CSV table of C-alpha atoms in Angstrom, one decimal:
chain,number,residue,atom,x,y,z
A,1,UNK,CA,44.6,-1.8,0.1
A,2,UNK,CA,40.8,-2.2,0.4
A,3,UNK,CA,39.7,1.3,2.6
A,4,UNK,CA,38.2,-0.4,6.2
A,5,UNK,CA,35.4,1.4,6.7
A,6,UNK,CA,33.1,1.5,10.4
A,7,UNK,CA,29.2,0.5,9.5
A,8,UNK,CA,27.8,3.3,9.6
A,9,UNK,CA,30.3,4.9,7.3
A,10,UNK,CA,29.9,2.4,4.7
A,11,UNK,CA,26.4,3.8,3.7
A,12,UNK,CA,27.1,7.6,3.5
A,13,UNK,CA,30.7,6.6,1.7
A,14,UNK,CA,27.9,5.0,-1.3
A,15,UNK,CA,26.1,7.6,-1.3
A,16,UNK,CA,29.6,10.1,-1.5
A,17,UNK,CA,30.6,7.5,-4.7
A,18,UNK,CA,27.5,8.0,-6.5
A,19,UNK,CA,27.5,11.0,-6.6
A,20,UNK,CA,31.0,11.7,-8.1
A,21,UNK,CA,29.9,8.8,-10.8
A,22,UNK,CA,26.8,10.8,-11.6
A,23,UNK,CA,29.1,13.9,-12.4
A,24,UNK,CA,27.3,16.6,-11.8
A,25,UNK,CA,23.7,15.3,-12.1
A,26,UNK,CA,20.8,15.9,-10.2
A,27,UNK,CA,17.4,15.8,-8.9
A,28,UNK,CA,15.2,18.2,-7.2
A,29,UNK,CA,14.7,16.7,-3.1
A,30,UNK,CA,13.0,13.5,-2.6
A,31,UNK,CA,13.7,12.5,-5.9
A,32,UNK,CA,17.4,12.5,-5.8
A,33,UNK,CA,16.9,9.9,-3.0
A,34,UNK,CA,15.6,7.8,-5.4
A,35,UNK,CA,17.9,7.8,-7.6
A,36,UNK,CA,20.6,7.0,-5.3
A,37,UNK,CA,19.1,4.7,-3.3
A,38,UNK,CA,18.0,2.7,-6.6
A,39,UNK,CA,21.4,2.9,-8.0
A,40,UNK,CA,22.9,1.7,-4.7
A,41,UNK,CA,20.9,-1.4,-4.3
A,42,UNK,CA,22.0,-2.9,-7.7
A,43,UNK,CA,24.9,-0.9,-8.4
A,44,UNK,CA,23.7,0.3,-11.6
A,45,UNK,CA,23.7,3.3,-13.0
A,46,UNK,CA,21.4,3.0,-15.2
A,47,UNK,CA,18.1,3.7,-13.0
A,48,UNK,CA,20.4,7.9,-13.4
A,49,UNK,CA,18.2,6.9,-16.7
A,50,UNK,CA,14.8,4.9,-16.4
A,51,UNK,CA,13.6,6.2,-13.8
A,52,UNK,CA,10.1,7.7,-15.0
A,53,UNK,CA,8.2,9.6,-12.8
A,54,UNK,CA,4.3,11.3,-12.5
A,55,UNK,CA,4.1,14.4,-11.1
A,56,UNK,CA,5.2,14.8,-7.5
A,57,UNK,CA,4.9,10.9,-7.5
A,58,UNK,CA,7.7,10.9,-4.8
A,59,UNK,CA,7.2,13.7,-2.6
A,60,UNK,CA,3.5,12.3,-2.7
A,61,UNK,CA,4.6,9.2,-1.5
A,62,UNK,CA,6.7,10.2,0.9
A,63,UNK,CA,3.2,12.6,2.3
A,64,UNK,CA,1.6,9.3,2.2
A,65,UNK,CA,3.8,7.5,4.7
A,66,UNK,CA,4.1,10.4,6.7
A,67,UNK,CA,0.0,10.3,7.0
A,68,UNK,CA,0.2,6.8,7.3
A,69,UNK,CA,-0.3,5.2,3.9
A,70,UNK,CA,0.0,1.6,3.3
A,71,UNK,CA,2.1,-0.4,1.6
A,72,UNK,CA,0.9,-3.3,-0.6
A,73,UNK,CA,3.6,-5.9,-2.1
A,74,UNK,CA,3.9,-9.0,-4.5
A,75,UNK,CA,6.2,-10.8,-3.0
A,76,UNK,CA,7.7,-12.1,0.2
A,77,UNK,CA,11.2,-10.1,-1.1
A,78,UNK,CA,9.7,-6.8,-1.2
A,79,UNK,CA,7.2,-7.5,2.3
A,80,UNK,CA,10.8,-8.1,3.7
A,81,UNK,CA,12.7,-4.9,2.3
A,82,UNK,CA,10.6,-3.2,2.6
A,83,UNK,CA,11.7,-1.4,7.0
A,84,UNK,CA,8.3,-1.9,9.0
A,85,UNK,CA,9.7,-0.5,11.9
A,86,UNK,CA,9.6,2.8,10.1
A,87,UNK,CA,6.4,2.3,7.7
A,88,UNK,CA,4.7,1.5,11.4
A,89,UNK,CA,6.3,4.3,13.4
A,90,UNK,CA,4.3,6.6,10.8
A,91,UNK,CA,0.7,4.3,11.5
A,92,UNK,CA,1.2,2.4,8.2
A,93,UNK,CA,1.5,-1.2,7.0
A,94,UNK,CA,3.0,-3.6,4.8
A,95,UNK,CA,1.3,-6.2,2.6
A,96,UNK,CA,1.5,-9.4,0.8
A,97,UNK,CA,-1.2,-11.3,0.4
A,98,UNK,CA,0.0,-14.2,-2.0
A,99,UNK,CA,0.7,-16.8,0.1
A,100,UNK,CA,-2.7,-16.4,2.0
A,101,UNK,CA,-4.8,-19.7,1.6
A,102,UNK,CA,-7.9,-17.8,-0.4
A,103,UNK,CA,-5.6,-16.3,-3.0
A,104,UNK,CA,-4.0,-19.5,-3.2
A,105,UNK,CA,-7.0,-21.5,-4.3
A,106,UNK,CA,-8.8,-18.6,-5.8
A,107,UNK,CA,-5.5,-18.5,-8.1
A,108,UNK,CA,-6.2,-22.0,-9.4
A,109,UNK,CA,-10.0,-22.2,-9.2
A,110,UNK,CA,-9.0,-19.3,-12.1
A,111,UNK,CA,-5.6,-20.7,-13.7
A,112,UNK,CA,-4.4,-17.3,-13.3
A,113,UNK,CA,-1.5,-15.7,-10.8
A,114,UNK,CA,-1.7,-14.9,-7.6
A,115,UNK,CA,-0.5,-12.2,-7.6
A,116,UNK,CA,-3.1,-11.4,-10.0
A,117,UNK,CA,-5.5,-12.8,-7.1
A,118,UNK,CA,-3.6,-10.5,-4.5
A,119,UNK,CA,-4.0,-7.6,-6.1
A,120,UNK,CA,-7.6,-8.2,-5.8
A,121,UNK,CA,-7.5,-8.9,-2.8
A,122,UNK,CA,-5.6,-5.5,-2.1
A,123,UNK,CA,-8.0,-3.6,-3.7
A,124,UNK,CA,-10.1,-4.1,-0.7
A,125,UNK,CA,-7.6,-2.5,2.2
A,126,UNK,CA,-9.9,0.6,3.3
A,127,UNK,CA,-7.5,4.4,3.5
A,128,UNK,CA,-4.9,5.4,1.1
A,129,UNK,CA,-2.6,2.4,-0.4
A,130,UNK,CA,0.7,2.3,-2.3
A,131,UNK,CA,1.6,-0.6,-4.5
A,132,UNK,CA,4.7,-1.9,-4.6
A,133,UNK,CA,5.7,-4.4,-7.8
A,134,UNK,CA,8.8,-5.5,-8.1
A,135,UNK,CA,7.9,-8.9,-9.7
A,136,UNK,CA,4.9,-9.4,-11.5
A,137,UNK,CA,3.3,-7.8,-14.7
A,138,UNK,CA,0.1,-9.7,-13.4
A,139,UNK,CA,-0.1,-8.1,-10.3
A,140,UNK,CA,0.8,-4.1,-12.6
A,141,UNK,CA,-1.8,-5.4,-15.5
A,142,UNK,CA,-4.4,-6.0,-13.5
A,143,UNK,CA,-4.3,-3.3,-10.7
A,144,UNK,CA,-3.9,-0.9,-14.6
A,145,UNK,CA,-7.6,-3.1,-15.4
A,146,UNK,CA,-9.4,-2.6,-11.6
A,147,UNK,CA,-8.4,1.0,-11.5
A,148,UNK,CA,-9.9,1.7,-15.1
A,149,UNK,CA,-12.8,-0.5,-14.0
A,150,UNK,CA,-13.9,1.3,-11.1
A,151,UNK,CA,-12.7,-0.9,-9.1
A,152,UNK,CA,-10.5,0.8,-7.1
A,153,UNK,CA,-8.2,4.6,-7.7
A,154,UNK,CA,-4.2,3.5,-5.6
A,155,UNK,CA,-2.4,6.5,-4.0
A,156,UNK,CA,0.8,5.6,-6.0
A,157,UNK,CA,1.6,2.1,-8.0
A,158,UNK,CA,5.9,1.6,-7.9
A,159,UNK,CA,5.6,-0.6,-11.1
A,160,UNK,CA,8.7,-2.5,-10.6
A,161,UNK,CA,8.3,-6.0,-12.1
A,162,UNK,CA,11.8,-7.0,-14.0
A,163,UNK,CA,11.9,-9.5,-16.8
A,164,UNK,CA,11.0,-10.8,-20.1
A,165,UNK,CA,7.0,-10.9,-20.5
A,166,UNK,CA,4.1,-8.6,-20.0
A,167,UNK,CA,7.4,-5.9,-17.8
A,168,UNK,CA,7.0,-3.9,-20.7
A,169,UNK,CA,3.9,-3.2,-21.4
A,170,UNK,CA,2.3,-3.8,-18.1
A,171,UNK,CA,4.6,-1.0,-17.2
A,172,UNK,CA,3.0,0.6,-20.1
A,173,UNK,CA,-0.4,0.4,-18.9
A,174,UNK,CA,0.2,1.0,-15.7
A,175,UNK,CA,2.1,5.4,-16.8
A,176,UNK,CA,-1.6,5.9,-17.7
A,177,UNK,CA,-3.4,4.6,-16.0
A,178,UNK,CA,-4.4,8.3,-14.4
A,179,UNK,CA,-2.7,7.5,-10.9
A,180,UNK,CA,0.9,7.9,-9.3
A,181,UNK,CA,3.4,6.6,-9.9
A,182,UNK,CA,6.9,5.3,-9.8
A,183,UNK,CA,8.1,3.1,-13.0
A,184,UNK,CA,12.5,1.5,-14.0
A,185,UNK,CA,11.3,2.1,-17.4
A,186,UNK,CA,12.1,-0.9,-19.9
A,187,UNK,CA,12.7,-4.8,-18.6
A,188,UNK,CA,14.2,-3.3,-14.5
A,189,UNK,CA,13.8,-4.0,-11.8
A,190,UNK,CA,13.0,-6.5,-9.0
A,191,UNK,CA,11.8,-7.1,-5.6
A,192,UNK,CA,15.1,-5.2,-4.2
A,193,UNK,CA,14.2,-2.0,-6.2
A,194,UNK,CA,10.3,-1.6,-5.0
A,195,UNK,CA,11.4,-2.4,-1.7
A,196,UNK,CA,14.3,0.4,-2.1
A,197,UNK,CA,12.1,3.0,-3.6
A,198,UNK,CA,9.1,2.4,-0.2
A,199,UNK,CA,12.4,2.7,1.8
A,200,UNK,CA,13.5,6.0,0.3
A,201,UNK,CA,10.5,7.8,0.9
A,202,UNK,CA,9.9,6.3,4.8
A,203,UNK,CA,14.0,7.3,5.0
A,204,UNK,CA,13.8,10.9,3.2
A,205,UNK,CA,13.3,13.4,7.1
A,206,UNK,CA,13.9,16.6,4.6
A,207,UNK,CA,10.7,19.4,4.3
A,208,UNK,CA,7.8,18.2,1.7
A,209,UNK,CA,6.3,21.5,-0.2
A,210,UNK,CA,2.9,21.3,0.3
A,211,UNK,CA,1.7,23.5,-2.8
């Protein structure tokens, strides 16, 4: 028979199962929190092997969020999945420009993706920005281009587009762009994973090494 859990105990039990099935594999916190939450969201243990982190990327992400950094997503799904109450309690805000009328019109005029134009709009935001990309390789490519062009320098890029066309290539571009990153290598990812990585950093309540 299935075990019966109270709602608050389900996540706790899930994390216990994940930790057990990792067979002793661990990462320093808060990176371990990101790995476990990605597995929890997807039920896919491949995330234990395919997540790539620049040096102390998760620690940086936690610090940025706690100091009021904003988050930009490429999809409404990722935007919807982020805990905006927690984000706003730190002074930050989530943005998704994909449905903005000016973005739609500009993308039509230039015959390019709305994701491309929405990243250009996001580049005009003030203050530190975390980009959480879970669907569109074109968004990640345009971010990498704008970094190279000196138009912007994201505080952190979560590069998690999913699929087959330019997905791997766009992730490789962002990992070589000279900015902090968290990237699930290969074809896997998705808006849910991008949001999960954001939430893992938002939910982390441990101390962060200030060194």
